[in-house]
Coordinates of C-alpha atoms in Angstrom, one line a residue:
X24 CA 65.1 -32.1 19.0
X25 CA 63.5 -33.7 15.9
X26 CA 63.1 -37.1 17.5
X27 CA 61.8 -35.8 20.8
X28 CA 58.2 -36.5 21.9
X29 CA 57.6 -32.8 22.2
X30 CA 58.3 -32.2 18.5
X31 CA 58.2 -35.4 16.4
X32 CA 54.5 -36.3 16.7
X33 CA 53.5 -32.6 15.9
X34 CA 55.9 -32.5 12.9
X35 CA 54.6 -35.7 11.4
X36 CA 51.0 -34.5 12.0
X37 CA 51.5 -31.2 10.3
X38 CA 53.4 -32.8 7.3
X39 CA 50.6 -35.4 6.7
X40 CA 48.0 -32.7 7.0
X41 CA 49.8 -30.5 4.3
X42 CA 50.3 -33.5 2.1
X43 CA 46.7 -34.5 2.3
X44 CA 45.4 -31.0 1.6
X45 CA 47.5 -30.7 -1.6
X46 CA 46.7 -34.2 -2.9
X47 CA 43.0 -33.6 -2.5
X48 CA 43.0 -30.0 -3.9
X49 CA 45.2 -30.8 -6.9
X50 CA 43.4 -34.1 -7.7
X51 CA 40.1 -32.2 -7.8
X52 CA 41.5 -29.5 -10.1
X53 CA 43.0 -32.1 -12.5
X54 CA 39.9 -34.1 -12.5
X55 CA 37.8 -31.1 -13.4
X56 CA 40.3 -29.9 -16.0
X57 CA 40.2 -33.2 -17.9
X58 CA 36.5 -33.9 -17.4
X59 CA 33.9 -33.5 -20.1
X60 CA 32.3 -29.9 -20.0
X61 CA 28.8 -31.4 -20.0
X62 CA 29.4 -33.2 -16.7
X63 CA 29.8 -29.8 -14.9
X64 CA 26.9 -27.4 -14.2
X65 CA 29.5 -24.5 -14.8
X66 CA 32.4 -23.9 -17.0
X67 CA 35.8 -25.5 -16.2
X68 CA 37.6 -22.0 -15.9
X69 CA 34.8 -20.8 -13.5
X70 CA 35.0 -24.1 -11.4
X71 CA 38.9 -23.9 -11.1
X72 CA 38.8 -20.3 -10.0
X73 CA 35.9 -21.0 -7.7
X74 CA 37.9 -23.9 -6.2
X75 CA 40.8 -21.6 -5.4
X76 CA 38.4 -19.1 -3.8
X77 CA 36.5 -21.6 -1.6
X78 CA 39.8 -22.9 -0.2
X79 CA 41.2 -19.6 0.8
X80 CA 37.8 -18.0 2.0
X81 CA 37.9 -19.8 5.4
X82 CA 41.2 -18.1 6.2
X83 CA 39.3 -14.7 6.1
X84 CA 36.3 -16.0 7.9
X85 CA 37.7 -18.2 10.6
X86 CA 41.3 -17.4 11.3
X87 CA 40.5 -14.8 14.0
X88 CA 38.3 -17.2 15.9
X89 CA 40.8 -20.0 15.4
X90 CA 43.5 -17.9 17.0
X91 CA 41.4 -17.2 20.0
X92 CA 40.5 -20.9 20.3
X93 CA 44.2 -21.9 20.1
X94 CA 45.1 -19.5 22.9
X95 CA 42.4 -20.6 25.2
X96 CA 42.6 -24.4 25.2
X97 CA 45.1 -27.2 25.3
X98 CA 46.8 -27.1 21.9
X99 CA 47.3 -30.8 21.8
X100 CA 43.6 -31.5 22.4
X101 CA 42.7 -28.9 19.7
X102 CA 44.9 -30.6 17.2
X103 CA 43.3 -34.0 17.9
X104 CA 39.9 -32.6 17.5
X105 CA 40.9 -31.0 14.2
X106 CA 42.4 -34.3 12.9
X107 CA 39.2 -36.1 13.9
X108 CA 37.3 -33.6 11.8
X109 CA 39.8 -34.2 8.9
X110 CA 39.1 -37.9 9.1
X111 CA 35.3 -37.2 8.7
X112 CA 35.9 -34.7 5.9
X113 CA 38.2 -37.0 4.0
X114 CA 35.8 -40.0 4.4
X115 CA 33.2 -38.0 2.7
X116 CA 35.8 -36.7 0.1
X117 CA 36.8 -40.3 -0.7
X118 CA 33.2 -41.2 -1.6
X119 CA 32.8 -38.0 -3.6
X120 CA 36.0 -38.9 -5.6
X121 CA 34.7 -42.4 -6.3
X122 CA 31.4 -41.1 -7.5
X123 CA 33.1 -38.2 -9.2
X124 CA 30.6 -35.8 -7.7
X125 CA 32.4 -32.6 -8.5
X126 CA 30.1 -30.2 -6.6
X127 CA 30.2 -32.3 -3.5
X128 CA 34.1 -32.2 -3.7
X129 CA 34.0 -28.5 -3.9
X130 CA 31.9 -28.2 -0.8
X131 CA 34.3 -30.6 0.9
X132 CA 37.2 -28.5 -0.3
X133 CA 35.7 -25.5 1.6
X134 CA 35.5 -27.7 4.7
X135 CA 39.1 -28.8 4.2
X136 CA 40.2 -25.1 3.9
X137 CA 38.2 -24.4 7.2
X138 CA 40.0 -27.2 8.9
X139 CA 43.3 -25.8 7.7
X140 CA 42.3 -22.3 8.9
X141 CA 41.9 -23.6 12.4
X142 CA 45.1 -25.6 12.3
X143 CA 47.2 -22.7 11.1
X144 CA 47.4 -20.7 14.3
X145 CA 48.0 -23.7 16.6
X146 CA 50.6 -25.0 14.1
X147 CA 53.0 -22.1 14.8
X148 CA 51.9 -21.0 18.2
X149 CA 52.7 -24.4 19.6
X150 CA 56.4 -24.1 18.9
X151 CA 57.5 -21.5 21.5
X152 CA 55.6 -23.4 24.1
X153 CA 57.0 -26.9 23.2
X154 CA 60.6 -25.8 22.4
X155 CA 63.4 -24.0 24.2
X156 CA 64.3 -20.5 23.0
X157 CA 67.5 -21.8 21.5
X158 CA 65.4 -24.4 19.5
X159 CA 62.9 -22.1 18.0
X160 CA 64.6 -21.3 14.7
X161 CA 65.4 -24.9 14.2
X162 CA 61.8 -25.9 14.8
X163 CA 60.6 -23.4 12.4
X164 CA 63.2 -24.6 9.8
X165 CA 61.8 -28.1 10.1
X166 CA 58.2 -26.9 9.8
X167 CA 59.0 -24.9 6.6
X168 CA 60.9 -27.8 5.1
X169 CA 58.1 -30.2 5.9
X170 CA 55.4 -27.9 4.7
X171 CA 57.0 -27.1 1.3
X172 CA 58.2 -30.6 0.6
X173 CA 54.6 -31.8 1.4
X174 CA 53.2 -29.3 -1.0
X175 CA 55.7 -30.6 -3.6
X176 CA 55.0 -34.2 -3.1
X177 CA 51.2 -33.6 -2.9
X178 CA 51.2 -31.7 -6.2
X179 CA 53.4 -34.2 -8.0
X180 CA 51.5 -37.2 -6.6
X181 CA 48.2 -35.7 -7.7
X182 CA 49.3 -35.8 -11.4
X183 CA 50.5 -39.4 -11.1
X184 CA 47.2 -40.4 -9.4
X185 CA 45.0 -38.8 -12.0
X186 CA 47.0 -40.3 -14.9
X187 CA 46.8 -43.9 -13.3
X188 CA 44.0 -46.3 -14.6
X189 CA 42.8 -46.9 -11.0
X190 CA 43.8 -43.4 -9.9
X191 CA 40.4 -42.6 -8.3
X192 CA 40.3 -45.6 -6.1
X193 CA 43.9 -45.1 -5.1
X194 CA 43.2 -41.3 -4.4
X195 CA 40.2 -42.1 -2.2
X196 CA 42.1 -44.6 -0.2
X197 CA 45.1 -42.2 0.0
X198 CA 43.3 -39.2 1.4
X199 CA 41.5 -41.4 4.0
X200 CA 44.7 -43.2 5.2
X201 CA 46.6 -40.0 5.4
X202 CA 43.9 -38.3 7.5
X203 CA 43.7 -41.3 9.8
X204 CA 47.5 -41.4 10.1
X205 CA 47.5 -37.7 11.0
X206 CA 44.9 -38.3 13.8
X207 CA 46.9 -41.2 15.2
X208 CA 50.2 -39.2 15.2
X209 CA 48.4 -36.3 16.9
X210 CA 47.5 -38.6 19.8
X211 CA 51.2 -38.7 20.7
X212 CA 51.5 -34.9 21.1
X213 CA 52.0 -34.0 24.8
X214 CA 49.5 -31.7 26.6
X215 CA 50.1 -27.9 26.0
X216 CA 47.7 -26.0 28.2
X217 CA 46.9 -22.4 27.6
X218 CA 49.5 -20.0 28.9
X219 CA 47.4 -16.9 29.5
X220 CA 44.2 -16.2 31.2
X221 CA 41.3 -18.0 29.6
X222 CA 38.8 -15.6 28.1
X223 CA 35.4 -16.0 26.7
X224 CA 35.4 -16.7 22.9
X225 CA 32.9 -15.2 20.5
X226 CA 32.4 -16.3 17.0
X227 CA 32.3 -13.1 14.9
X228 CA 33.7 -13.9 11.5
X229 CA 34.0 -10.4 9.9
X230 CA 34.3 -8.1 12.9
X231 CA 36.6 -10.6 14.6
X232 CA 38.9 -10.6 11.6
X233 CA 39.2 -6.7 11.7
X234 CA 39.7 -6.8 15.5
X235 CA 42.5 -9.4 15.1
X236 CA 44.4 -7.3 12.5
X237 CA 43.9 -4.0 14.6
X238 CA 45.3 -5.8 17.7
X239 CA 48.4 -7.0 16.0
X240 CA 49.0 -3.5 14.5
X241 CA 49.5 -2.2 18.0
X242 CA 52.9 -3.8 18.0
X243 CA 54.6 -2.3 14.9
X244 CA 57.5 -4.8 14.8
X245 CA 55.2 -7.8 14.7
X246 CA 52.9 -6.1 12.1
X247 CA 55.8 -5.4 9.8
X248 CA 57.0 -9.0 10.2
X249 CA 53.5 -10.0 9.1
X250 CA 53.6 -7.8 6.1
X251 CA 57.0 -9.2 5.1
X252 CA 55.9 -12.8 5.4
X253 CA 52.7 -11.9 3.4
X254 CA 54.8 -10.4 0.7
X255 CA 56.7 -13.6 0.4
X256 CA 53.5 -15.6 -0.1
X257 CA 52.4 -13.0 -2.7
X258 CA 55.7 -13.6 -4.4
X259 CA 55.5 -17.4 -4.0
X260 CA 51.9 -17.7 -5.2
X261 CA 52.7 -15.7 -8.3
X262 CA 55.6 -17.9 -9.2
X263 CA 53.7 -21.1 -8.6
X264 CA 50.7 -20.0 -10.5
X265 CA 52.8 -18.8 -13.6
X266 CA 55.2 -21.8 -13.8
X267 CA 53.1 -23.8 -16.3
X268 CA 52.8 -20.8 -18.8
X269 CA 56.4 -19.8 -18.0
X270 CA 57.7 -23.2 -18.9
X271 CA 55.5 -23.5 -22.1
X272 CA 56.0 -20.0 -23.5
X273 CA 59.6 -19.0 -22.4
X274 CA 61.4 -22.3 -21.8
X275 CA 59.5 -24.1 -24.6
X276 CA 59.0 -27.2 -22.4
X277 CA 56.3 -29.6 -21.6
X278 CA 54.4 -30.4 -18.3
X279 CA 57.2 -32.5 -16.9
X280 CA 59.4 -29.4 -16.7
X281 CA 56.8 -27.6 -14.7
X282 CA 57.2 -30.3 -12.1
X283 CA 60.9 -29.7 -12.1
X284 CA 60.5 -26.0 -11.6
X285 CA 58.1 -26.7 -8.7
X286 CA 60.6 -29.1 -7.2
X287 CA 63.5 -26.6 -7.5
X288 CA 61.6 -23.9 -5.8
X289 CA 60.2 -26.1 -3.0
X290 CA 63.5 -27.8 -2.3
X291 CA 65.3 -24.5 -2.4
X292 CA 63.0 -23.3 0.4
X293 CA 63.7 -26.4 2.4
X294 CA 67.5 -25.9 2.0
X295 CA 67.2 -22.1 2.8
X296 CA 65.3 -23.0 6.0
X297 CA 68.2 -25.0 7.2
X298 CA 70.9 -22.6 6.1
X299 CA 69.0 -20.0 8.1
X300 CA 69.0 -22.3 11.2
X301 CA 72.8 -22.9 10.6
X302 CA 73.6 -19.2 10.5
X303 CA 71.2 -18.1 13.2
X304 CA 73.5 -19.7 15.8
X305 CA 70.8 -20.9 18.1
X306 CA 68.7 -17.8 18.5
X307 CA 66.2 -15.7 16.6
X308 CA 68.4 -13.8 14.2
X309 CA 66.8 -11.0 12.1
X310 CA 70.3 -10.0 10.8
X311 CA 70.2 -12.6 8.0
X312 CA 67.0 -11.3 6.5
X313 CA 68.7 -8.9 4.1
X314 CA 70.6 -11.8 2.6
X315 CA 67.2 -13.4 1.8
X316 CA 65.8 -10.1 0.4
X317 CA 68.9 -9.7 -1.8
X318 CA 68.7 -13.2 -3.0
X319 CA 65.0 -12.9 -4.0
X320 CA 65.8 -9.8 -6.1
X321 CA 69.1 -10.7 -7.6
X322 CA 68.4 -14.3 -8.5
X323 CA 64.9 -13.4 -9.6
X324 CA 66.4 -10.9 -12.1
X325 CA 69.2 -13.2 -13.2
X326 CA 66.8 -16.0 -13.9
X327 CA 65.2 -13.8 -16.6
X328 CA 68.5 -13.0 -18.1
X329 CA 69.4 -16.7 -18.1
X330 CA 66.5 -17.7 -20.3
X331 CA 68.0 -19.2 -23.5
X332 CA 67.0 -17.4 -26.7
X333 CA 64.8 -19.6 -29.1
X334 CA 66.7 -20.9 -32.1
X335 CA 65.5 -21.8 -35.5
X336 CA 66.5 -25.4 -34.9
X337 CA 64.1 -25.8 -32.1
X338 CA 61.6 -28.3 -33.6
X339 CA 59.8 -29.6 -30.5
X340 CA 59.3 -28.7 -26.9
X341 CA 61.7 -29.9 -24.2
X342 CA 60.8 -32.9 -22.1
X343 CA 62.2 -33.3 -18.5
X344 CA 65.2 -35.3 -19.8
X345 CA 66.2 -33.1 -22.7
X346 CA 65.7 -29.9 -20.7
X347 CA 68.0 -31.2 -17.9
X348 CA 70.5 -32.4 -20.5
X349 CA 70.8 -29.1 -22.1
X350 CA 73.5 -27.0 -20.3
X351 CA 71.8 -23.7 -21.5
X352 CA 69.2 -24.4 -18.8
X353 CA 71.6 -24.8 -15.9
X354 CA 71.7 -21.2 -15.0
X355 CA 67.9 -20.9 -15.0
X356 CA 67.6 -23.9 -12.7
X357 CA 70.2 -22.6 -10.4
X358 CA 68.7 -19.2 -10.1
X359 CA 65.2 -20.7 -9.4
X360 CA 66.7 -22.9 -6.7
X361 CA 68.4 -19.9 -5.2
X362 CA 65.2 -17.9 -5.2
X363 CA 63.8 -20.8 -3.1
X364 CA 66.9 -20.7 -0.8
X365 CA 66.5 -17.0 -0.4
X366 CA 62.9 -17.5 0.5
X367 CA 63.8 -19.9 3.2
X368 CA 66.3 -17.4 4.6
X369 CA 63.6 -14.8 4.5
X370 CA 60.6 -16.4 6.2
X371 CA 62.1 -18.6 9.0
X372 CA 63.5 -15.7 11.0
X373 CA 60.3 -13.8 10.6
X374 CA 58.1 -16.6 11.8
X375 CA 60.5 -17.2 14.8
X376 CA 60.4 -13.4 15.5
X377 CA 56.6 -13.3 15.7
X378 CA 56.6 -16.4 18.0
X379 CA 59.3 -14.9 20.3
X380 CA 57.7 -11.4 20.5
X381 CA 54.1 -12.1 20.8
X382 CA 52.6 -12.3 24.3
X383 CA 52.5 -15.9 25.6
X384 CA 48.7 -16.0 25.8
X385 CA 48.2 -14.3 22.5
X386 CA 50.7 -16.0 20.1
X387 CA 48.0 -18.0 18.1
X388 CA 46.0 -14.8 17.7
X389 CA 49.1 -13.1 16.2
X390 CA 49.7 -16.1 13.8
X391 CA 45.9 -15.9 13.0
X392 CA 46.3 -12.3 11.9
X393 CA 49.3 -13.4 9.9
X394 CA 47.3 -16.1 8.1
X395 CA 44.5 -13.5 7.3
X396 CA 47.1 -11.0 5.7
X397 CA 48.8 -13.9 4.0
X398 CA 45.5 -15.0 2.3
X399 CA 44.7 -11.4 1.3
X400 CA 48.1 -11.0 -0.3
X401 CA 47.7 -14.3 -2.2
X402 CA 44.3 -13.1 -3.6
X403 CA 46.0 -9.7 -4.5
X404 CA 48.7 -11.7 -6.3
X405 CA 46.1 -13.4 -8.5
X406 CA 44.3 -10.1 -9.2
X407 CA 47.6 -8.4 -10.1
X408 CA 48.7 -11.2 -12.4
X409 CA 45.3 -11.2 -14.2
X410 CA 45.4 -7.4 -14.6
X411 CA 48.9 -7.2 -16.0
X412 CA 48.9 -10.3 -18.2
X413 CA 45.3 -10.1 -19.5
X414 CA 44.4 -6.4 -19.2
X415 CA 47.8 -4.8 -20.1
X416 CA 49.2 -7.7 -22.2
X417 CA 52.4 -8.0 -20.1
X418 CA 54.6 -11.1 -20.6
X419 CA 55.3 -13.5 -17.7
X420 CA 59.0 -12.4 -17.7
X421 CA 58.0 -8.8 -17.3
X422 CA 55.7 -9.8 -14.4
X423 CA 58.6 -11.7 -12.7
X424 CA 60.9 -8.7 -13.3
X425 CA 58.3 -6.4 -11.5
X426 CA 58.2 -8.9 -8.6
X427 CA 62.0 -8.7 -8.2
X428 CA 62.1 -5.0 -8.2
X429 CA 59.0 -4.7 -5.9
X430 CA 60.8 -7.1 -3.5
X431 CA 63.4 -4.4 -2.9
X432 CA 60.9 -1.7 -2.5
X433 CA 58.9 -3.7 0.1
X434 CA 62.1 -4.5 2.0
X435 CA 63.1 -0.8 2.2
X436 CA 59.7 0.1 3.4
X437 CA 59.7 -2.6 6.2
X438 CA 63.2 -1.6 7.3
X439 CA 62.3 2.1 7.4
X440 CA 59.4 1.3 9.6
X441 CA 61.2 -1.0 12.0
X442 CA 64.7 0.2 12.7
X443 CA 65.4 -2.9 14.9
X444 CA 65.6 -4.8 11.6
X445 CA 68.5 -2.6 10.4
X446 CA 70.2 -2.6 13.8
X447 CA 70.1 -6.5 13.7
X448 CA 71.6 -6.6 10.3
X449 CA 74.5 -4.2 11.2
X450 CA 75.1 -6.2 14.4
X451 CA 75.1 -9.5 12.5
X452 CA 77.7 -8.1 10.0
X453 CA 79.9 -6.9 12.8
X454 CA 79.5 -10.1 14.9
X455 CA 80.0 -12.6 12.2
X456 CA 81.9 -11.0 9.3
X457 CA 84.2 -8.5 11.1
X458 CA 84.5 -10.6 14.3
X459 CA 83.7 -14.2 15.4
X460 CA 81.5 -13.6 18.4
X461 CA 80.7 -16.4 20.8
X462 CA 77.9 -15.9 23.3
X463 CA 78.0 -17.9 26.7
X464 CA 75.0 -17.9 28.9
X465 CA 72.5 -16.3 26.5
X466 CA 69.8 -18.1 28.5
X467 CA 70.7 -15.9 31.5
X468 CA 68.8 -13.0 29.9
X469 CA 65.2 -12.8 31.0
X470 CA 62.8 -13.5 28.2
X471 CA 60.3 -10.9 29.5
X472 CA 60.1 -8.2 32.1
X473 CA 62.4 -5.5 33.2
X474 CA 66.1 -6.1 33.6
X475 CA 69.5 -4.2 33.7
X476 CA 72.6 -5.5 32.0
X477 CA 75.8 -4.2 33.4
X478 CA 79.0 -4.6 31.2
X479 CA 82.5 -3.4 30.8
X480 CA 83.1 -0.8 28.1
X481 CA 85.9 -1.6 25.6
X482 CA 85.0 0.0 22.2
X483 CA 82.6 2.1 20.2
X484 CA 80.9 -1.0 18.9
X485 CA 80.1 -2.7 22.2
X486 CA 76.5 -1.9 22.0
X487 CA 76.2 -3.5 18.5
X488 CA 78.0 -6.7 19.6
X489 CA 75.7 -7.0 22.7
X490 CA 72.7 -6.2 20.5
X491 CA 73.4 -9.4 18.6
X492 CA 73.6 -11.4 21.8
X493 CA 69.9 -10.8 22.7
X494 CA 66.8 -11.8 21.0
X495 CA 65.0 -8.9 22.8
X496 CA 65.6 -5.3 21.9
X497 CA 67.9 -3.5 24.4
X498 CA 67.9 0.2 25.4
X499 CA 71.6 1.2 25.8
X500 CA 72.6 4.1 28.3
X501 CA 75.6 5.6 26.5
X502 CA 77.9 8.5 26.8
X503 CA 76.5 11.3 24.8
X504 CA 79.6 11.9 22.9
X505 CA 79.6 8.3 21.7
X506 CA 75.9 8.4 20.8
X507 CA 76.5 11.3 18.5
X508 CA 79.3 9.7 16.4
X509 CA 78.4 10.7 12.8
X510 CA 78.5 7.3 11.3
X511 CA 76.6 5.7 14.2
X512 CA 74.3 8.5 15.4
X513 CA 71.3 7.6 13.3
X514 CA 71.5 3.9 14.2
X515 CA 71.8 4.6 17.9
X516 CA 68.9 7.1 17.8
X517 CA 66.6 4.5 16.2
X518 CA 67.8 2.0 18.7
X519 CA 66.4 4.2 21.5
X520 CA 69.8 4.9 23.0
X521 CA 69.6 7.0 26.3
X522 CA 72.4 9.6 26.2
X523 CA 74.1 10.5 29.5
X524 CA 76.8 12.8 30.5
X525 CA 78.2 14.0 33.9
X526 CA 76.2 16.6 35.8
X527 CA 79.0 19.1 35.2
X528 CA 78.6 18.9 31.5
X529 CA 74.8 19.1 31.5
X530 CA 72.6 18.6 34.5
X531 CA 69.5 18.5 32.3
X532 CA 70.9 15.6 30.2
X533 CA 72.1 13.8 33.3
X534 CA 68.7 14.0 35.1
X535 CA 66.8 13.1 31.9
X536 CA 68.8 10.0 31.4
X537 CA 67.8 8.7 34.8
X538 CA 64.2 9.5 34.1
X539 CA 64.3 7.7 30.8
X540 CA 65.9 4.6 32.4
X541 CA 63.1 4.6 35.0
X542 CA 60.5 4.8 32.2
X543 CA 62.1 2.0 30.2
X544 CA 62.2 -0.3 33.3
X545 CA 58.5 0.6 34.1
X546 CA 57.7 -0.5 30.6
X547 CA 59.4 -3.9 31.2
X548 CA 62.2 -3.2 28.8
X549 CA 65.8 -4.5 28.9
X550 CA 68.4 -1.7 29.7
X551 CA 72.1 -2.0 29.2
X552 CA 74.5 0.4 31.1
X553 CA 78.3 0.6 31.2
X554 CA 78.9 1.5 34.8
X555 CA 82.5 2.6 34.2
X556 CA 81.1 5.7 32.4
X557 CA 83.7 5.7 29.6
X558 CA 85.7 3.5 27.3
X559 CA 88.8 1.8 29.0
X560 CA 92.0 3.5 28.1
X561 CA 94.2 0.5 29.1
X562 CA 92.0 -2.5 28.5
X563 CA 91.5 -3.0 32.3
X564 CA 88.2 -2.8 34.1
X565 CA 87.6 0.6 35.7
X566 CA 85.7 1.4 38.8
X567 CA 81.9 1.3 38.6
X568 CA 80.3 4.7 39.2
X569 CA 77.5 5.1 41.7
X570 CA 74.9 5.7 38.9
X571 CA 73.9 1.9 39.0
X572 CA 73.2 2.2 42.7
X573 CA 71.0 5.2 42.0
X574 CA 69.0 3.3 39.4
X575 CA 68.5 0.2 41.6
X576 CA 67.4 2.4 44.6
X577 CA 64.5 3.5 42.6
X578 CA 63.9 0.4 40.4
X579 CA 65.4 -2.7 42.1
X580 CA 64.9 -5.0 39.0
X581 CA 67.0 -8.1 38.1
X582 CA 70.5 -7.3 37.1
X583 CA 72.5 -9.4 34.6
X584 CA 76.3 -9.1 34.7
X585 CA 78.0 -9.3 31.3
X586 CA 81.6 -9.3 30.1
X587 CA 83.2 -8.5 26.7
X588 CA 86.5 -10.1 25.8
X589 CA 88.5 -9.7 22.6
X590 CA 87.6 -6.2 21.6
X591 CA 90.6 -4.5 23.2
X592 CA 93.1 -3.8 20.4
X593 CA 90.4 -3.5 17.8
X594 CA 90.1 -0.6 15.4
X595 CA 87.2 0.7 17.6
X596 CA 89.1 0.7 20.9
X597 CA 91.6 3.2 22.3
X598 CA 94.6 0.9 22.2
X599 CA 97.7 2.5 20.7
X600 CA 95.8 5.8 20.4
X601 CA 92.3 7.1 20.0
X602 CA 89.8 4.8 18.3
X603 CA 89.5 5.2 14.4
X604 CA 93.0 6.9 14.3
X605 CA 94.8 3.8 13.2
X606 CA 94.4 1.3 10.4
X607 CA 92.4 -1.8 11.2
X608 CA 94.8 -4.6 12.0
X609 CA 92.5 -7.5 12.9
X610 CA 89.7 -9.0 10.9
X611 CA 87.5 -12.0 12.0
X612 CA 89.2 -12.0 15.4
X613 CA 87.5 -13.9 18.3
X614 CA 85.2 -12.0 20.6
X615 CA 83.3 -13.5 23.5
X616 CA 80.2 -12.2 25.3
X617 CA 79.8 -13.8 28.7
X618 CA 76.7 -13.5 30.9
X619 CA 76.5 -14.6 34.6
X620 CA 73.6 -15.5 36.7
X621 CA 71.1 -12.8 37.4
X622 CA 71.2 -10.9 40.7
X623 CA 68.1 -9.6 42.5
X624 CA 68.2 -5.9 42.4
X625 CA 67.6 -5.5 46.1
X626 CA 70.9 -7.4 46.6
X627 CA 73.0 -5.7 43.9
X628 CA 75.4 -2.9 44.3
X629 CA 78.2 -1.4 42.2
X630 CA 81.0 -3.2 44.0
X631 CA 79.3 -6.6 43.8
X632 CA 78.5 -6.1 40.2
X633 CA 82.1 -5.0 39.4
X634 CA 83.5 -8.1 41.1
X635 CA 81.2 -10.4 39.0
X636 CA 82.2 -8.7 35.7
X637 CA 85.9 -8.8 36.7
X638 CA 85.7 -12.5 37.4
X639 CA 84.2 -13.3 34.0
X640 CA 86.9 -11.1 32.3
X641 CA 89.7 -13.1 33.9
X642 CA 88.0 -16.5 33.6
X643 CA 89.3 -18.8 30.9
X644 CA 86.1 -20.6 30.6

């Protein structure tokens, strides 16, 4: 995937852009910090804070408009135009650097932020259009790796450039060459036309921002994913901002150690992004999110416990060499690296989730809303840090401890609001820790629109296993007695399970189930039914009841045959007695989920569907 024409030119373009932004921004801040006060019309502290503000302000003003533009024109053409604009901005920036015109550089920093605000939505919304569904997580992993390594290299390079005798000339040439290289690489990006209906675009900075946020809030799962991503940026911005003083006051180290901390954090995120891709098994997997959440909290707290206590023999601050050479610091370095790894595990599934769930013609607008909230959270992180550190006299370690604790609180809030996140976690644990689940034919599931999955019924956890096989949420039609099992009742209720029973048991429940199925299909949802009507008592496929024919007579939607293999004999099946009545005998056993080609609802019937499921159950492939 990386070396394909549909991804590589875009990847190179976005990495060069992130690198250029960070070189220019950090060179400006370092130039001002070490300039004579008299050369500035305002104080250094005011200038530095103003610079941070003017870079982030465009994300509030222009992101909503940028999202609409990205959804309504060819994304490749938009990227090329933005890169042409970057060449112009950086040409002016090069002249401002050479003349050391700080106020001109500040204005150009605002324009750089504006260009980045327009690039942000197209940067992420391009992926689901250019990549296959199975490549989406891998694509996001590469993007996150490239972004954070570019931030790292840009930040470190800025320090080297400013310290060089001819640094200003080299910097001017560098920012221009990088912008030109970005434009040239963007020319190789293949055409990516708009996927939805083209609508009229209005430029309304403030009202457009609020409309963008209000629109994305209409989909609670996407809104919660945005809040979770924004929380990570809150966390990350606080860490990155406080690293210099943390190294100086608590690690008793010089500026070279600050670079090491930044490197550990950034490389950790890059590694975490690829660990996420490895354990997502080719599809958008929210089940690994809690591992990222736990890591951010546990390693964040342990890092504070690992800080060595100052000794009387400490005569001078640590340099990079002496810091790394002291084994007392290994635990701190490991913990910080693992905070970064946990961050990668946290954000890659969330970005992939937004891209996979947003409407095709509105993905960029969802990303734009995400960028707006991200920027707001980063501003809040700065305000909270100033309030606690300056106003209340907290230490940096106390601030970091608060972040680690708040991380768990935020996670609990998000999981309470979006039950699907919890369901995915339980499904992931079951599918990859209790069993080894292999899915064949995942691409047979429709990415959108109504559909019915028909599957054999082997155990009480069939629904949880099937849930992990689909990137889309599934409404399960389940025997009422199973849906009310004490340990699983709450999980099934939040999953929107449709309970059913025979008309003899309750005609009201029976009729309500078919009405709920009709409503779900009318809402373009994916519904899974077990046509046998009960768990198998002997491991064999039973007869399919006429309920599926009744459903298709009213709603002749696409039907996807599915077969479960390997669950018979498990603790949750009826082999050797009722489920749950014997000790678990098998752990990490192989389970397969097979999907067959979809069948048109007008052609499907219970006999045909049973034959298709039976054939998959007996197939050795």
